[in-house]
mmCIF file of C-alpha atoms in Angstrom:
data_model
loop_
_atom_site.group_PDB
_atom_site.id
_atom_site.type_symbol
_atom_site.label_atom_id
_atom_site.label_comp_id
_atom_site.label_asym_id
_atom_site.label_seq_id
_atom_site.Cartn_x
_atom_site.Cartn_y
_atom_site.Cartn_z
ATOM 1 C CA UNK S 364 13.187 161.273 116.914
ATOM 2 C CA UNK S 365 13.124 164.990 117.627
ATOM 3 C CA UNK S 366 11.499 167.443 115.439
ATOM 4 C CA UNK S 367 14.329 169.246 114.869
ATOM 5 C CA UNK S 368 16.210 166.078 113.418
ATOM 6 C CA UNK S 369 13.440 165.548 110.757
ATOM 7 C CA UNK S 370 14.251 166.858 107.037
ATOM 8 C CA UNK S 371 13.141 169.112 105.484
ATOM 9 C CA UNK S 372 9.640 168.993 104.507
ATOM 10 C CA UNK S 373 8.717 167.636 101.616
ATOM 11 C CA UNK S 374 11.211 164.949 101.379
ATOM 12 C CA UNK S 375 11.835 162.516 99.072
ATOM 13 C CA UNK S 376 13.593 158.716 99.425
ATOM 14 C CA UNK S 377 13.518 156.501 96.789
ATOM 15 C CA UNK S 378 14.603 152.677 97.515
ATOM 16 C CA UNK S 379 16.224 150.325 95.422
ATOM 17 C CA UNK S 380 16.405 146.597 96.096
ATOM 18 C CA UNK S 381 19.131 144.971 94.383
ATOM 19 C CA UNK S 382 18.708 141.154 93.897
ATOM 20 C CA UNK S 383 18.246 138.244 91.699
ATOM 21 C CA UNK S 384 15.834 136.273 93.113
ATOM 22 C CA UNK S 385 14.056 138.887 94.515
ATOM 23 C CA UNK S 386 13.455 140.176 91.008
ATOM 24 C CA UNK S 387 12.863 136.671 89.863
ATOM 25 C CA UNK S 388 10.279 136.154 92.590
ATOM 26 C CA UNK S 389 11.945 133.060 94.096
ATOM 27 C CA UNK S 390 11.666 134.692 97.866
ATOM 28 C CA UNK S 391 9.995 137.878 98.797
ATOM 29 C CA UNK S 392 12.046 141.207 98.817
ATOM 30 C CA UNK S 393 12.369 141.725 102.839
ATOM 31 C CA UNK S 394 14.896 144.855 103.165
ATOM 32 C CA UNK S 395 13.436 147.116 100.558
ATOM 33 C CA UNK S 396 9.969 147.020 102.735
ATOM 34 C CA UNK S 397 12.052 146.962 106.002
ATOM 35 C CA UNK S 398 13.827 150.264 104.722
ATOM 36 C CA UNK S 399 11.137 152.218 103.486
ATOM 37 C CA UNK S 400 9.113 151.711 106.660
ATOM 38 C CA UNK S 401 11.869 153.130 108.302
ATOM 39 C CA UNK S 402 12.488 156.049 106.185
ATOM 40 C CA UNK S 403 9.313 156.903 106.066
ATOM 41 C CA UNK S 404 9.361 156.876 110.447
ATOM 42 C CA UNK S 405 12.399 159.460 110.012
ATOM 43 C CA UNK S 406 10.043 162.095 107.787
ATOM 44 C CA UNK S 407 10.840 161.182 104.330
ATOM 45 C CA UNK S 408 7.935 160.353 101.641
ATOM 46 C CA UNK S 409 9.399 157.051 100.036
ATOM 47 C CA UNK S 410 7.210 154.930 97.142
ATOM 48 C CA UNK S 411 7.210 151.293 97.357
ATOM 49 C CA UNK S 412 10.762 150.145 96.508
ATOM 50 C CA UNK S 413 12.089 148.979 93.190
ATOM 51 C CA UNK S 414 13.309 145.330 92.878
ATOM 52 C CA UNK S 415 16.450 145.407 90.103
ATOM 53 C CA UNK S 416 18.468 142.528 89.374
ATOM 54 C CA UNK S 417 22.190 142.303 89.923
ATOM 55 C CA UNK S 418 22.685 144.018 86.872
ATOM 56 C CA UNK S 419 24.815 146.910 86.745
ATOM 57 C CA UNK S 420 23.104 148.853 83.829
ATOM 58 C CA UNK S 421 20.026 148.105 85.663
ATOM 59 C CA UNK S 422 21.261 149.292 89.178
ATOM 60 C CA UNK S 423 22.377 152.351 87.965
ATOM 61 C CA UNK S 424 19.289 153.172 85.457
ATOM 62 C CA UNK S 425 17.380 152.990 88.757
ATOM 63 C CA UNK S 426 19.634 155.298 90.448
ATOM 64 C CA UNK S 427 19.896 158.238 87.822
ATOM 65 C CA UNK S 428 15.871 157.853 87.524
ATOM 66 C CA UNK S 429 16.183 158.844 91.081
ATOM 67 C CA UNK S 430 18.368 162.015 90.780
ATOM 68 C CA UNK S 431 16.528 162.909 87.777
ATOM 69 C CA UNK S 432 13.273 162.867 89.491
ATOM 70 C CA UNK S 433 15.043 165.137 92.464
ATOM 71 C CA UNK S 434 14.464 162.382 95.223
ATOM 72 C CA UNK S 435 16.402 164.194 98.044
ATOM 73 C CA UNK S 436 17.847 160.401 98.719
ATOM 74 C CA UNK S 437 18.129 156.877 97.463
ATOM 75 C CA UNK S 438 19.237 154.207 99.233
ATOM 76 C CA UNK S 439 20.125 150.795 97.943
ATOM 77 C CA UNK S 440 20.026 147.363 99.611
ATOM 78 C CA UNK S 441 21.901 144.314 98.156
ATOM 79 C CA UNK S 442 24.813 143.713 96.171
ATOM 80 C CA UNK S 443 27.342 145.250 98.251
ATOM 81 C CA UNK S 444 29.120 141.640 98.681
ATOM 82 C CA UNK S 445 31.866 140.326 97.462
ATOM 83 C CA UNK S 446 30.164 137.735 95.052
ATOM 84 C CA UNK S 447 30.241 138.208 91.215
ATOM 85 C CA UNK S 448 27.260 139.413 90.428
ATOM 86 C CA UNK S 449 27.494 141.902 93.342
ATOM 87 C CA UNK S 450 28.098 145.254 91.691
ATOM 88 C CA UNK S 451 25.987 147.931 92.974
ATOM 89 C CA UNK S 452 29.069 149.690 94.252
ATOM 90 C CA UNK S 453 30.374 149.827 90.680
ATOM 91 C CA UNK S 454 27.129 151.038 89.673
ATOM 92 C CA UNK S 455 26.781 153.511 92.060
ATOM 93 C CA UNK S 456 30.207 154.987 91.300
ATOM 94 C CA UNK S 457 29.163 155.750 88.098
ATOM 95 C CA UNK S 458 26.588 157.588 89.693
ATOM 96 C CA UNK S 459 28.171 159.607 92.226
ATOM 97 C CA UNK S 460 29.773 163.778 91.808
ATOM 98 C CA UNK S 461 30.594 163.649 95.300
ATOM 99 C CA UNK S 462 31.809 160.371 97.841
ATOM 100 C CA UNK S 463 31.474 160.905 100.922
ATOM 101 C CA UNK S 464 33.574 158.078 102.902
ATOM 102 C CA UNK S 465 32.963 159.145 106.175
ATOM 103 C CA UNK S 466 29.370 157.487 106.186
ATOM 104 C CA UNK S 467 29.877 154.705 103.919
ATOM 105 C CA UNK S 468 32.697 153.506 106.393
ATOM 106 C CA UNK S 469 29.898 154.357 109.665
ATOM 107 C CA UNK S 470 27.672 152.295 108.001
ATOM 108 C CA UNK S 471 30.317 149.299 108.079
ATOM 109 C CA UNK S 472 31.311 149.945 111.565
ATOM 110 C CA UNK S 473 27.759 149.729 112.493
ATOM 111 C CA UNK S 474 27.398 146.116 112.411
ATOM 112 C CA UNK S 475 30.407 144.698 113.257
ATOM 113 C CA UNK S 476 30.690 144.057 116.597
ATOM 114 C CA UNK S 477 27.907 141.332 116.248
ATOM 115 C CA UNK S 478 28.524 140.369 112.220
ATOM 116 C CA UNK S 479 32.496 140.641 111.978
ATOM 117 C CA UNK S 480 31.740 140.146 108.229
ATOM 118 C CA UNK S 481 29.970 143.717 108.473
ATOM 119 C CA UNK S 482 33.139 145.398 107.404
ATOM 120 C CA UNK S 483 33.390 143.115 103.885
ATOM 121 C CA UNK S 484 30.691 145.129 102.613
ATOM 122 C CA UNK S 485 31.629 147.043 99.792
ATOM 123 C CA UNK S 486 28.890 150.048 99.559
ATOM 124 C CA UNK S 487 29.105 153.753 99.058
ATOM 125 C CA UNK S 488 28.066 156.839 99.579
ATOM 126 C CA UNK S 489 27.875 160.212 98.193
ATOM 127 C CA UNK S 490 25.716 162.676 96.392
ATOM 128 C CA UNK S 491 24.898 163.315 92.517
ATOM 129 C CA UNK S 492 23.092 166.776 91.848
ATOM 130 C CA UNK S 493 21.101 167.252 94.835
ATOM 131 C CA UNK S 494 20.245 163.643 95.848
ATOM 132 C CA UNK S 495 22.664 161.738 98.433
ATOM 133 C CA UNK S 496 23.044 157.838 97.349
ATOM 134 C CA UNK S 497 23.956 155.558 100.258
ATOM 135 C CA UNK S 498 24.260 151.773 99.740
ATOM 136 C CA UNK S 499 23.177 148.999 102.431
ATOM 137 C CA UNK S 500 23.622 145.605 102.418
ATOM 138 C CA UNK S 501 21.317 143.233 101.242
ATOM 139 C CA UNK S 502 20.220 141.615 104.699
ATOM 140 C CA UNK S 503 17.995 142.631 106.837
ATOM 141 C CA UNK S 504 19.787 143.086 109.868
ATOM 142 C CA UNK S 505 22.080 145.226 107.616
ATOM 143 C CA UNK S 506 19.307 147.661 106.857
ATOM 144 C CA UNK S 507 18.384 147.889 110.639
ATOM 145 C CA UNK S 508 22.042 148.962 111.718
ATOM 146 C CA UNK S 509 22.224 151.308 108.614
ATOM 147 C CA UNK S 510 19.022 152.759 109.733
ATOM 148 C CA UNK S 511 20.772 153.462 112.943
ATOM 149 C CA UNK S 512 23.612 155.103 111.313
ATOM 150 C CA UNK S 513 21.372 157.081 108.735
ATOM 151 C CA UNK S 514 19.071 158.419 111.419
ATOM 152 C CA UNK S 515 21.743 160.883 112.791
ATOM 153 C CA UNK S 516 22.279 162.362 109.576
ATOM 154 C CA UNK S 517 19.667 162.395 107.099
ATOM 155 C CA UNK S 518 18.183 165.500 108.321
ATOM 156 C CA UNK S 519 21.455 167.867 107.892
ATOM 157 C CA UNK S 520 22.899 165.923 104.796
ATOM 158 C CA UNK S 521 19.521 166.819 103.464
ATOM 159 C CA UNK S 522 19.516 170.329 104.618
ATOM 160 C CA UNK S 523 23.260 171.400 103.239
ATOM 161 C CA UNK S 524 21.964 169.606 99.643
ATOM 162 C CA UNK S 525 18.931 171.846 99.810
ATOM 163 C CA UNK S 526 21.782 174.886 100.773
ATOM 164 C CA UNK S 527 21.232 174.686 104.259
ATOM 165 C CA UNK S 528 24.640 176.732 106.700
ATOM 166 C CA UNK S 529 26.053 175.347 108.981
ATOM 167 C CA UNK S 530 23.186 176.146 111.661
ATOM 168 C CA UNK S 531 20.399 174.649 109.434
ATOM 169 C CA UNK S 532 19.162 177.659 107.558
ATOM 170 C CA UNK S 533 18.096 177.663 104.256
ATOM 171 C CA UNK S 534 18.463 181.374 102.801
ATOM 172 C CA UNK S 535 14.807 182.485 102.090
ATOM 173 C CA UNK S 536 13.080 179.567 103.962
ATOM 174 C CA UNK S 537 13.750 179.974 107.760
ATOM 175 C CA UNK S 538 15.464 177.406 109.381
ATOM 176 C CA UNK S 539 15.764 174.185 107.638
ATOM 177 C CA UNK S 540 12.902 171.782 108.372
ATOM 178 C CA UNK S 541 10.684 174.152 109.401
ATOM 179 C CA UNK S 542 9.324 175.041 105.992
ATOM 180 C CA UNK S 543 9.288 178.576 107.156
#
């Protein structure tokens, strides 16, 4: 990845893994590491991520937390499904200002060519103050394609939230990314 498609310095991801038995400590949380390592390879800072159950209140406790802290971007893995206790969506609607379609429907296009079920994922995305929220699926190979997706537009979604134009400056801070 170029340097110029790297975020802004000094940003922020928080992740949030959404599941049961993950939380419960029946099997070990596999996205939420998988996803930080590769925020952290596209220039964010990201803390270890936070196991929740499939709890809504829970879910989106975890997600304010995040905007309220000013984490530039969450991103949540699990509980997109269509099962009953899968309601990070809902959660994350009560969240969101601002949906932005356009990526959570990239996201399901990602995968489907090789998991036709790709497209029965139910996640969002959009921003709340200055933090964008995306939602992932819960699998692994979800988190890789999303990662794929992500990676071509972190850096400017995280620019215009920071008050980036539309050719990457930030008034009073040079052009974004730089830090100068």
């Amino acid at each position: 990845m170029s340097a110029a498609a790297r975020p802004p310095a000094g940003s922020r991801a928080r992740v949030v893994t959404v599941s049961d038995r993950a939380y419960r400590g029946v099997y070990p949380d596999r996205s939420g590491p998988l996803l930080a390592s590769g925020l952290a390879a596209l220039g964010f800072a990201v803390d270890p991520p936070r196991v929740v159950p499939d709890e809504r209140e829970r879910i989106e406790g975890a997600l304010r937390e995040a905007v309220a802290a000013g984490v530039e971007l969450v991103v949540t893995t699990g509980g997109t499904g269509l099962g009953p206790r899968d309601v990070t969506p809902e959660a994350t609607d009560a969240v969101l200002e601002r949906p932005i379609p356009g990526l959570a429907e990239a996201l399901r296009c990602a995968g489907r060519d090789a998991v036709p079920t790709a497209v029965l994922s139910r996640g969002l995305a959009g921003t709340a103050a200055g933090t964008l929220v995306v939602n992932l699926p819960g699998s692994t190979g979800g988190v890789r394609d999303g990662l794929g997706v992500l990676a071509g537009v972190l850096a400017h979604a995280v620019a215009q939230l920071r008050g980036a134009d539309d050719h990457g400056s930030v008034p009073g801070h040079g052009p974004a990314g730089t830090g100068g």
